[in-house]
Short mmCIF file of C-alpha atoms and ligand atoms in Angstrom, two decimals:
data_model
loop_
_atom_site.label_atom_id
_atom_site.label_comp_id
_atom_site.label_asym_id
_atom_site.label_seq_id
_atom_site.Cartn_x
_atom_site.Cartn_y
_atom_site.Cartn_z
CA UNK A 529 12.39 25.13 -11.79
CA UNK A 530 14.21 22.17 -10.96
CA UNK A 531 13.91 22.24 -7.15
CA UNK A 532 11.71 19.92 -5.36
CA UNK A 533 10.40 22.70 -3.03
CA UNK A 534 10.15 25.24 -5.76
CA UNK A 535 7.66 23.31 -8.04
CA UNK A 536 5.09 23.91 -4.98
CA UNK A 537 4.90 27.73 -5.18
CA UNK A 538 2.56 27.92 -8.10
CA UNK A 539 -0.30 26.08 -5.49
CA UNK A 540 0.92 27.29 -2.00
CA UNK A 541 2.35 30.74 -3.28
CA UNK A 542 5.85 31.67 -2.23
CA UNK A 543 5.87 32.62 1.36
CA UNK A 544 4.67 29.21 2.24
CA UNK A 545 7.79 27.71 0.82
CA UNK A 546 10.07 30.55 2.01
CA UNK A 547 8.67 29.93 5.71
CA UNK A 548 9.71 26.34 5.10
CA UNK A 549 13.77 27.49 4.55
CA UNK A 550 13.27 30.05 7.42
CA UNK A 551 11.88 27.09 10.01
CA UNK A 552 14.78 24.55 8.87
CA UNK A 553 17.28 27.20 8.94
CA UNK A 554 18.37 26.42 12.83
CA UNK A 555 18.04 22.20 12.03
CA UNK A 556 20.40 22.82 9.27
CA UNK A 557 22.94 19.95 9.28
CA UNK A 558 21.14 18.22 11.62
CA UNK A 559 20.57 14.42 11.75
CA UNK A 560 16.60 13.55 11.76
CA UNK A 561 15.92 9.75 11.20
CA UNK A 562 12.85 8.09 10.59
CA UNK A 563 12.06 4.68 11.14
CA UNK A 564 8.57 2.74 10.66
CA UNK A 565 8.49 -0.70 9.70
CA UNK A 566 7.61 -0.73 5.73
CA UNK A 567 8.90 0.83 2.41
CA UNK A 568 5.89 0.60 0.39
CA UNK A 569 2.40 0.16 1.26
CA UNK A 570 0.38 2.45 3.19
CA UNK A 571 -0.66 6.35 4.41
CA UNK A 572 2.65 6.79 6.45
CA UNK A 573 5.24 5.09 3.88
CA UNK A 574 3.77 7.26 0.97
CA UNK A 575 4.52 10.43 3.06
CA UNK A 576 7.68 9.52 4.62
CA UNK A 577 9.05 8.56 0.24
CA UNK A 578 8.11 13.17 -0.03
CA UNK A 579 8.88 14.38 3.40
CA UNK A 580 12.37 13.12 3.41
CA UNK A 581 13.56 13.94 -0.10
CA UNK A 582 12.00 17.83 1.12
CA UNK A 583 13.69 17.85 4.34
CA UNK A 584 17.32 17.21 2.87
CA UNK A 585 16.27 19.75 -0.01
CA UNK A 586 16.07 22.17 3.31
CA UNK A 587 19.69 21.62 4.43
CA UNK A 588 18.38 18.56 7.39
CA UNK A 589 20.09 16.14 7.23
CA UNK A 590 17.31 13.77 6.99
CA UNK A 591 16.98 9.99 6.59
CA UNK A 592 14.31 7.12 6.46
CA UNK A 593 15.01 3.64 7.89
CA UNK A 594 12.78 0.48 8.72
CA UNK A 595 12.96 -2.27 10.85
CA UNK A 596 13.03 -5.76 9.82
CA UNK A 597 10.56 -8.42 11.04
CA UNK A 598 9.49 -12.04 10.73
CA UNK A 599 5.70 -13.01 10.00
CA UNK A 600 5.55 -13.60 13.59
CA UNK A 601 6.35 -9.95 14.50
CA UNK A 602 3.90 -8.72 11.95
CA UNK A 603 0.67 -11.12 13.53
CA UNK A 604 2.10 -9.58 16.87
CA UNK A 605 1.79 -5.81 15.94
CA UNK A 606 -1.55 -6.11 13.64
CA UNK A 607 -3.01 -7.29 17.02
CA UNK A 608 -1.46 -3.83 18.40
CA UNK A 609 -3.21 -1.98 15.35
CA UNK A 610 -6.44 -4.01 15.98
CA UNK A 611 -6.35 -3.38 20.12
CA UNK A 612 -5.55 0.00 19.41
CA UNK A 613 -8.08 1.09 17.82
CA UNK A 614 -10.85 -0.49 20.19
CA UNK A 615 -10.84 -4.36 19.13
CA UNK A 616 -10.45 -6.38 22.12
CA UNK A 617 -7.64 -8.28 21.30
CA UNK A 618 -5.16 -9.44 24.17
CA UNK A 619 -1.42 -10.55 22.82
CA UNK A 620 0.31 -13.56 24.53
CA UNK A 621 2.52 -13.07 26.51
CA UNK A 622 5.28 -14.80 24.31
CA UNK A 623 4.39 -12.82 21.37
CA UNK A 624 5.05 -9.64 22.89
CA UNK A 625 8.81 -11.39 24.53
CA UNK A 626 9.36 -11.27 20.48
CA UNK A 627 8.15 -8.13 19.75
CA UNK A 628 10.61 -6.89 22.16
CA UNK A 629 13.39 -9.27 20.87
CA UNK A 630 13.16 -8.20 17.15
CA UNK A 631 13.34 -4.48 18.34
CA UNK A 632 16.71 -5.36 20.35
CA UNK A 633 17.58 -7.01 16.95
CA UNK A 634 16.57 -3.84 15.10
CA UNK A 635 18.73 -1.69 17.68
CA UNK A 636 21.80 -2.84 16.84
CA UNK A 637 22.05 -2.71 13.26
CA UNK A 638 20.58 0.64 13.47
CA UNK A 639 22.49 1.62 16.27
CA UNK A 640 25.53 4.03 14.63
CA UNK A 641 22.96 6.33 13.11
CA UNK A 642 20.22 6.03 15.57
CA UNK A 643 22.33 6.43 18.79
CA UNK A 644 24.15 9.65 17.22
CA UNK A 645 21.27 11.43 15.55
CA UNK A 646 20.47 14.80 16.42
CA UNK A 647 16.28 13.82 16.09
CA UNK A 648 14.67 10.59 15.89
CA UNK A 649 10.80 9.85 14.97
CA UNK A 650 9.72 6.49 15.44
CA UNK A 651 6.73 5.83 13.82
CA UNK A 652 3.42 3.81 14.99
CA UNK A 653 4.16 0.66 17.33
CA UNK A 654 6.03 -1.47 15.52
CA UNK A 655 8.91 0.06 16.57
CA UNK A 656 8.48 1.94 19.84
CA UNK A 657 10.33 0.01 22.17
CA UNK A 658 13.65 0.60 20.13
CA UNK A 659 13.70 3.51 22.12
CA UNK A 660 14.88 1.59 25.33
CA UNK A 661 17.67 -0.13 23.70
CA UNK A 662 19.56 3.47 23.21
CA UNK A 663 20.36 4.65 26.86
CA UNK A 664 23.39 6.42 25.78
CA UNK A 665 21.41 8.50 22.82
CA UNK A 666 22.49 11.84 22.22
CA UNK A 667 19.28 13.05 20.47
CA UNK A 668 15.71 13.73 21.33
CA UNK A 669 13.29 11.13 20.56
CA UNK A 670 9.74 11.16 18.99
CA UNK A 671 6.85 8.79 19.15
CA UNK A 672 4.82 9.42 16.35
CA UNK A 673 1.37 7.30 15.89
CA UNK A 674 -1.18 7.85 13.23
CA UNK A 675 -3.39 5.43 14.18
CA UNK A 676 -6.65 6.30 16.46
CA UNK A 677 -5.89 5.08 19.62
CA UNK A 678 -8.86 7.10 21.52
CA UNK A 679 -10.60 3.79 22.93
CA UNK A 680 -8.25 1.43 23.13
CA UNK A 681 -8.31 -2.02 24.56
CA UNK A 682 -6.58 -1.13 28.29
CA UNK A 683 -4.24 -3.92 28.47
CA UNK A 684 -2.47 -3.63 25.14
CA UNK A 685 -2.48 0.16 25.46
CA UNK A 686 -0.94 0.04 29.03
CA UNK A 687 1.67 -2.15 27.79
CA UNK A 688 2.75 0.02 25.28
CA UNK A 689 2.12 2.88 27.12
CA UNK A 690 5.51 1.68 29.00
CA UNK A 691 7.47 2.22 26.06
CA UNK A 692 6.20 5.21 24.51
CA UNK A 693 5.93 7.15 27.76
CA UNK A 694 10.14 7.22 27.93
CA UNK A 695 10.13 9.52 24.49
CA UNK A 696 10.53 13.07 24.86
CA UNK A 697 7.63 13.86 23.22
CA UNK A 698 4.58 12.59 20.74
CA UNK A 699 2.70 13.38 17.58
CA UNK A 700 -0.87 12.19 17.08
CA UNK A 701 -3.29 13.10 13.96
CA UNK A 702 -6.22 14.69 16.22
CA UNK A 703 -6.74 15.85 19.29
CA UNK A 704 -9.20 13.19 20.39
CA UNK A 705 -6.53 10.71 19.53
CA UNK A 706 -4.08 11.72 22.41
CA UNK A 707 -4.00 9.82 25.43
CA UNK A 708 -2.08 10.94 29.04
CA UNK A 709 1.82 10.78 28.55
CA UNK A 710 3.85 12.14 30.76
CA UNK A 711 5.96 14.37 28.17
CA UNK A 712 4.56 17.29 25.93
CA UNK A 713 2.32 15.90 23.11
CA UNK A 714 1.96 17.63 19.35
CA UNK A 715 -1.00 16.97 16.88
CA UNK A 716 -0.23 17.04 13.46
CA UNK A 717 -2.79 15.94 10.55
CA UNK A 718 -1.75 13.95 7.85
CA UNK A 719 -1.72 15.49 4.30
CA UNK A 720 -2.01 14.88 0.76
CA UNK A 721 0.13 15.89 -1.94
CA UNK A 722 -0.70 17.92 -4.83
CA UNK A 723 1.95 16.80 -6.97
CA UNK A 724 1.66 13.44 -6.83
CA UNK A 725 -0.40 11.54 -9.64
CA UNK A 726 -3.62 10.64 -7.46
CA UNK A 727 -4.00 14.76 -7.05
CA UNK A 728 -2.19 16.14 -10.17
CA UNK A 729 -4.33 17.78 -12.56
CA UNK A 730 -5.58 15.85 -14.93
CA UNK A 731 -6.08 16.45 -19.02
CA UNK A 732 -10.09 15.62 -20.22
CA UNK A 733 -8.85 12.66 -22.60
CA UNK A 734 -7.29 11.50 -19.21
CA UNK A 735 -10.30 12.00 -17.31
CA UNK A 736 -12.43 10.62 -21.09
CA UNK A 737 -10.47 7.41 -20.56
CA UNK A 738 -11.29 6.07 -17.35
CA UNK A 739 -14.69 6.92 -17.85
CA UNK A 740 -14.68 4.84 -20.86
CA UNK A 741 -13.07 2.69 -19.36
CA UNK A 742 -15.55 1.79 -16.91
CA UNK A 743 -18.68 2.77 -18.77
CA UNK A 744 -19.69 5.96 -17.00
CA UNK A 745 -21.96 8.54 -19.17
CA UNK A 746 -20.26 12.10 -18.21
CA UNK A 747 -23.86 13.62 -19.18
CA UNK A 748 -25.35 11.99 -16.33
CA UNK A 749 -24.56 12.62 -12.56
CA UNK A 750 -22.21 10.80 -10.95
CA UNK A 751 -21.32 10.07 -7.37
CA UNK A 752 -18.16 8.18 -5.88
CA UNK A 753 -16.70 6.69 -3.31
CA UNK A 754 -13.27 5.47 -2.97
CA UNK A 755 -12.27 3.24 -0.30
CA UNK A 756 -11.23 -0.65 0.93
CA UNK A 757 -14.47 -2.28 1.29
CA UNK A 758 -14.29 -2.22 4.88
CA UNK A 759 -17.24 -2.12 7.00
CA UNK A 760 -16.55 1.20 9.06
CA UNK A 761 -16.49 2.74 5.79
CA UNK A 762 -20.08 1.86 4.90
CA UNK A 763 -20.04 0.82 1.28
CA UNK A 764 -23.56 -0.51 1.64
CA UNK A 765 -25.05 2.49 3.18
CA UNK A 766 -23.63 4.42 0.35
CA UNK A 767 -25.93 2.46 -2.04
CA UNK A 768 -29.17 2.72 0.20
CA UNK A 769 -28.38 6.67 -0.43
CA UNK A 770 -27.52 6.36 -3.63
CA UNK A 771 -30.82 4.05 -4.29
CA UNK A 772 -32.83 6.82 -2.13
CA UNK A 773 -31.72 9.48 -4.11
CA UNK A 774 -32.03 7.86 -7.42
CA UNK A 775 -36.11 8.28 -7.18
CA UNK A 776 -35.27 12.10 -7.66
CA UNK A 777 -32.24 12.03 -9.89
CA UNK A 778 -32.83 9.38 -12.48
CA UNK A 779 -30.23 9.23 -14.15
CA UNK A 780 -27.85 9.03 -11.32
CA UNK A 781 -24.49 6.86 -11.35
CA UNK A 782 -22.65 5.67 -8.34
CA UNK A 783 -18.94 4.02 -8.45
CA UNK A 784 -17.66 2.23 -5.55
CA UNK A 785 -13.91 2.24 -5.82
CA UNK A 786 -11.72 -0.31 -3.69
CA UNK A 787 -8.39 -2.16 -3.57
CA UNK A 788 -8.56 -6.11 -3.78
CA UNK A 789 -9.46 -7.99 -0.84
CA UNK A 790 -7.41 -11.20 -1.43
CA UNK A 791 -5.66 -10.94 1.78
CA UNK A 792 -8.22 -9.81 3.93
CA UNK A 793 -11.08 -12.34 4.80
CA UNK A 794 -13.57 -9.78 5.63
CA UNK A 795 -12.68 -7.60 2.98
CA UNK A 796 -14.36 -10.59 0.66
CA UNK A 797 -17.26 -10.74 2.67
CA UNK A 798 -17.63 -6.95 2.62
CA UNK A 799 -17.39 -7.21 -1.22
CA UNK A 800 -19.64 -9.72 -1.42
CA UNK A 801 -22.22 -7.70 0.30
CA UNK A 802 -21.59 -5.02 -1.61
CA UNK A 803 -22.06 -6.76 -4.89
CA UNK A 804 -25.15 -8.22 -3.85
CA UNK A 805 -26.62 -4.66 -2.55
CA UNK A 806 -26.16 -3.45 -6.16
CA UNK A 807 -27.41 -6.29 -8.31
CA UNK A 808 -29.71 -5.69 -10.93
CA UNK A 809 -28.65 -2.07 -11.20
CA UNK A 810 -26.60 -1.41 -14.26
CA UNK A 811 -25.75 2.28 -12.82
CA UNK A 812 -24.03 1.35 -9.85
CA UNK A 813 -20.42 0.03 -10.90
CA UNK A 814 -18.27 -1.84 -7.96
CA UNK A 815 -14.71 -1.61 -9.15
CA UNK A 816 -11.72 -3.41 -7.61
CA UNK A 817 -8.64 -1.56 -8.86
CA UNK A 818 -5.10 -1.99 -8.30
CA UNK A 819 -2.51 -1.17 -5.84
CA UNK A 820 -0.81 1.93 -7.97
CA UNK A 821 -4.27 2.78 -9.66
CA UNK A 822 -3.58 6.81 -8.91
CA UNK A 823 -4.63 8.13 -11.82
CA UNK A 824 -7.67 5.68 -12.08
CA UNK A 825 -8.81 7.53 -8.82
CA UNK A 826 -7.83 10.92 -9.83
CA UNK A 827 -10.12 10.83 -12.67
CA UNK A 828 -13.31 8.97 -10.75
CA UNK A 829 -12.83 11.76 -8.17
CA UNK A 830 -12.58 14.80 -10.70
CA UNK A 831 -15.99 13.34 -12.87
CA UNK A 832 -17.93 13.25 -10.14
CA UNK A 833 -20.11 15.81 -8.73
CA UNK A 834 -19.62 14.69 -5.37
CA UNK A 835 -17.68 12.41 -3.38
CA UNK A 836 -19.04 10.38 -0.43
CA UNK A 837 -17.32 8.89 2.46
CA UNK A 838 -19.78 7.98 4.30
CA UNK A 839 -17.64 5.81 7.41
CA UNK A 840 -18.95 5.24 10.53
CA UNK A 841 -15.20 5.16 12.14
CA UNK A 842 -12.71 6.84 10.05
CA UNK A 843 -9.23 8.00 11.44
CA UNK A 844 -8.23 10.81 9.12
CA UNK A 845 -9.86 9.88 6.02
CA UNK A 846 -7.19 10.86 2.85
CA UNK A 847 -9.91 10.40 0.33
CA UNK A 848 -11.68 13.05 1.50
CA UNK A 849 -8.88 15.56 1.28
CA UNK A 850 -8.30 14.19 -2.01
CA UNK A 851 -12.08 14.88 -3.36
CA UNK A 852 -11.91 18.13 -2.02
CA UNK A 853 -8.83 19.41 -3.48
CA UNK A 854 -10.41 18.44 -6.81
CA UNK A 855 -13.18 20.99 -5.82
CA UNK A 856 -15.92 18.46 -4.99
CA UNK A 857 -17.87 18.70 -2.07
CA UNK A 858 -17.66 15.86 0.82
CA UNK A 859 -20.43 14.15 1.92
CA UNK A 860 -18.60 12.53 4.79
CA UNK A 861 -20.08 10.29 7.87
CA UNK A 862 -20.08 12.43 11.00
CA UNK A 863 -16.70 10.70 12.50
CA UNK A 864 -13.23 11.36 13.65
CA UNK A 865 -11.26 12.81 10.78
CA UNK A 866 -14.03 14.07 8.68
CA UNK A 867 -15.17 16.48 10.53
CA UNK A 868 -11.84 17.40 10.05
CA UNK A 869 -11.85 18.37 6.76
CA UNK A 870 -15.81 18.86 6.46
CA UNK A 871 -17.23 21.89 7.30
CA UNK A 872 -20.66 21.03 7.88
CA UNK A 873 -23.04 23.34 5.52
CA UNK A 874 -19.63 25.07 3.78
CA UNK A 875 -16.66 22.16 2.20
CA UNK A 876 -19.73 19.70 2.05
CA UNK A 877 -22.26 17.50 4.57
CA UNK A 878 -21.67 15.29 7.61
CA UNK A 879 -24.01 12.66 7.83
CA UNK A 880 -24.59 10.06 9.76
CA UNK A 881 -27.55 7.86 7.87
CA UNK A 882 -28.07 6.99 4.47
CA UNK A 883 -31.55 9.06 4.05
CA UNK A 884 -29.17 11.91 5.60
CA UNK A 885 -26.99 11.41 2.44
CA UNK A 886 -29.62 10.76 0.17
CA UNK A 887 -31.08 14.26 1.22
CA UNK A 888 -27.74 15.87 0.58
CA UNK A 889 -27.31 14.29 -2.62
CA UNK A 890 -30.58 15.48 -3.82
CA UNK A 891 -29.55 19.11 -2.12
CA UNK A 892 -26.43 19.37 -3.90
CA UNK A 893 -27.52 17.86 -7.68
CA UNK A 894 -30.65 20.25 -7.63
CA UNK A 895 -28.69 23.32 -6.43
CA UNK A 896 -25.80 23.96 -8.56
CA UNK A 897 -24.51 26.93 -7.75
CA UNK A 898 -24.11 25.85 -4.01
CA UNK A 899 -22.45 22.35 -4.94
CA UNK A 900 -19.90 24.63 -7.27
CA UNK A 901 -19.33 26.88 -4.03
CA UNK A 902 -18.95 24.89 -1.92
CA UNK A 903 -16.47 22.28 -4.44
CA UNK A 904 -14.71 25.57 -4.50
CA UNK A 905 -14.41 26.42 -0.54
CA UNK A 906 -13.56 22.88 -0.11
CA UNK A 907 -10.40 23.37 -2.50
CA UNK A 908 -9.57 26.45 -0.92
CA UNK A 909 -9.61 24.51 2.76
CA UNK A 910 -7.69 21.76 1.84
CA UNK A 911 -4.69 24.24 0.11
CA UNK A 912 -4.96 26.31 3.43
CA UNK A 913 -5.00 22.89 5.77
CA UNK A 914 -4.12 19.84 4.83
CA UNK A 915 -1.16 20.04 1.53
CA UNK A 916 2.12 18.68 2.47
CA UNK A 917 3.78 21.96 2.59
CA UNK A 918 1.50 22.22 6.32
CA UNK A 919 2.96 18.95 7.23
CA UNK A 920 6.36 19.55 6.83
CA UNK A 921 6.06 22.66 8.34
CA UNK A 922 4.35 21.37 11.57
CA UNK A 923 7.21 18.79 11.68
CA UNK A 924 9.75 21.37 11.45
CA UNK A 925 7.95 23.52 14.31
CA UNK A 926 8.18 20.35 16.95
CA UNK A 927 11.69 19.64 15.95
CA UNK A 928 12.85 22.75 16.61
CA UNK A 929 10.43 22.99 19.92
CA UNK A 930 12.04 19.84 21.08
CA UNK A 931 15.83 21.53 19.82
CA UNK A 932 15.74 24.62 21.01
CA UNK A 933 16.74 25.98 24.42
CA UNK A 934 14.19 27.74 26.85
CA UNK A 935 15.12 31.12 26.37
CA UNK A 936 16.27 30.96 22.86
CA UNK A 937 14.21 32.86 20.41
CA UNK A 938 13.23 32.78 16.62
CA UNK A 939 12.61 35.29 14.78
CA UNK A 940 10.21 34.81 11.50
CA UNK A 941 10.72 37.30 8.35
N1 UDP B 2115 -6.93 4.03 -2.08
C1 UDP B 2115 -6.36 3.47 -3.21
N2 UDP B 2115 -7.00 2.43 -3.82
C2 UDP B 2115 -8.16 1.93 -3.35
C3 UDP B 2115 -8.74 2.49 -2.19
C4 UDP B 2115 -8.08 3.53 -1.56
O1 UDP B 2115 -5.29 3.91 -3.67
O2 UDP B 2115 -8.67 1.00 -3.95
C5 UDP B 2115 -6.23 5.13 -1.45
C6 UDP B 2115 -7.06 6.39 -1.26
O3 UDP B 2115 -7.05 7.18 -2.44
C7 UDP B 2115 -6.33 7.04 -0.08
C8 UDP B 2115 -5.87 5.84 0.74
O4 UDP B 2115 -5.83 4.73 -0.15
O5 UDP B 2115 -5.19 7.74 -0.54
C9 UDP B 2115 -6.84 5.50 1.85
O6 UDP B 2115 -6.63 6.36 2.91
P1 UDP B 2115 -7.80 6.73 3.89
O7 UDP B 2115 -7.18 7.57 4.97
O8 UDP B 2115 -8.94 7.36 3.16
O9 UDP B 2115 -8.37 5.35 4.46
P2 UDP B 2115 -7.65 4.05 5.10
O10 UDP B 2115 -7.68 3.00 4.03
O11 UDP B 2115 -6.26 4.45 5.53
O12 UDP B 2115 -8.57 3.68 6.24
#
């Protein structure tokens, strides 16, 4: 097996794979460029480094670039993220003259591939407006944003707006995300990978390791959470359920997993709340891992008996994809892209206080056939919805909806 594409059959069985070759058989040869603004580092980098390798292994001819930008640039389009996702955050005026600058910059060096490419999917804002630079394109041009931009701040949205209404078409994550453009809009959910080493399957000494690691008794129950300690995703309110809970289930453990916080202000105050909240209580263990600690949280998630995610805002919410392909049910805050993936009552609970997640806790950790059902219909829904294979077939389905002709027909085996 040494195909790319091939080593996904034993999970997603062989039609899914064979519908892949069928749906890329008329974008054959085709040029599809990407372009976002980082390498490394975040959701849409890390699926951008596997789509593109698996679109190339389908005959596209398929390629990932990314725009260049100062530190100014960067303050300019964090304000974007910030405003676009509800923070009222106006940009000066001579900010956004740059933004615009270092995307005319950004045109011309990409300009031979970009102008003559067959597709082109610009991702997120950083680099919409490169879009205006190319009047003589020959391709058709997507906007793709995966950030939740359902109550923006007006006048940064409006702005952009300008830009991104000139593609031929968008992509958001869910439907609530979409906002009024005047060209035909697709919704595609992110996706996890089952390959990769946060979602592989892991050995027990693997799994043995990190619990040694961090001191966690695997004959007691344990709950996790994985996430930056970020107030939207509620890392306090996970330990007023976890304290609530404990009364019933005494020997009950609770990690808190998280990235470092060093360049993010709040992040440290978050943490420091955090810490406080669980002093004194030897069972609740606050980690700060790594960057590239995949494996770390592939074993926390696979020892527990149930993941949390309890966010009060969330925009897709990998982690909880990730728990529940490890066949652990999701108790998940009642927001945006959890309800998603949890199936109130079936893949796990949506909650939306921490005596609502204490309740489920104790539900779940006194009824164990239920919590292995339901770790079992949450695997199931996560293979069916939200594996890369879906992805990359969804992306194949708009390009060829933007490619092909009205009239022209394809026809499925
Ligand atoms: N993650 C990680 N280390 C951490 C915290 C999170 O690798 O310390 C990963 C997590 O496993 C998931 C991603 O970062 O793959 C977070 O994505 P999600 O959509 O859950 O939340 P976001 O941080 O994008 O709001």
């Amino acid at each position: 097996m040494n195909s790319l594409l091939e080593s996904y059959v034993p999970i997603t069985g062989g039609e899914v794979i064979d519908q892949l070759h069928q749906l890329a058989r008329p974008l054959r040869g085709k040029c599809v460029v990407h372009v976002n603004s980082t390498r490394v580092g975040g959701g849409v980098a890390e699926i951008l480094a596997k789509l593109v390798p698996l679109k190339r292994e389908l005959g596209i001819d398929a390629r990932w670039e990314v725009i260049a930008g100062d530190a100014d640039f960067y303050m300019c389009t964090k304000s974007f993220h910030n405003a676009l996702q509800g923070a009222h955050a106006p940009i000066p005026a001579d900010l956004l003259r740059h933004y615009e600058e270092v995307n005319r910059e950004n045109a011309e060096s990409l300009r031979p591939v970009l102008e003559e490419a067959d597709i082109v999917v610009i991702h997120d804002p950083q680099p919409a407006p490169l879009l205006r630079f190319f009047p003589k394109r020959k391709g058709k041009w997507f906007w793709r944003c995966h950030i939740d931009v359902s109550t923006p701040y007006r006048p940064v949205w409006k702005y952009l707006r300008r830009f991104v209404g000139e593609y031929d078409a968008s992509i958001f994550s869910l439907p609530v995300f979409s906002q009024a453009l005047p060209h035909p809009e697709y919704l595609i959910p992110p996706s996890i990978d089952p390959l990769s080493d946060k979602n592989r399957d892991l050995t027990d000494s693997e799994r043995e390791a990190v619990c040694s690691d961090f001191g966690l008794d695997r004959n007691r129950p344990l709950i996790t959470q994985v996430s930056r300690y970020d107030r939207f995703k509620d890392p306090v309110g996970v330990i007023e359920a976890y304290k609530l809970a404990k009364s019933f289930a005494p020997g009950l453990q609770l990690v808190l997993a998280g990235g470092g916080a060093d360049d993010d202000p709040e992040g440290e105050a978050v943490l420091d709340e955090v810490r406080a909240a669980a002093k004194g209580d030897p069972d609740i263990h606050v980690l700060l891992l790594p960057p590239d600690a995949h494996v770390t949280i592939n074993a926390l998630q696979r020892s527990s008996d149930i993941v949390i995610q309890k966010s009060t805002r969330e925009g897709f919410g990998l982690t909880v994809s990730e728990a529940m392909w490890k066949g652990r049910p999701v108790i998940g805050g009642n927001t945006g892209g959890i309800r998603l993936q949890v199936i109130n009552q079936h893949t796990g609970f949506l909650v939306n206080t921490p005596e609502g997640a204490a309740l489920r806790i104790r539900y779940l950790l006194s009824h164990r056939d239920r919590l292995e059902e339901m770790g079992r219909k949450a695997k199931e829904f996560v293979r069916q919805n939200f594996l890369l294979t879906r992805h990359l077939r969804e992306y194949l389905s708009a390009m060829l909806a933007v490619t092909i002709e009205a009239g022209e027909r394809l026809e499925l085996e």
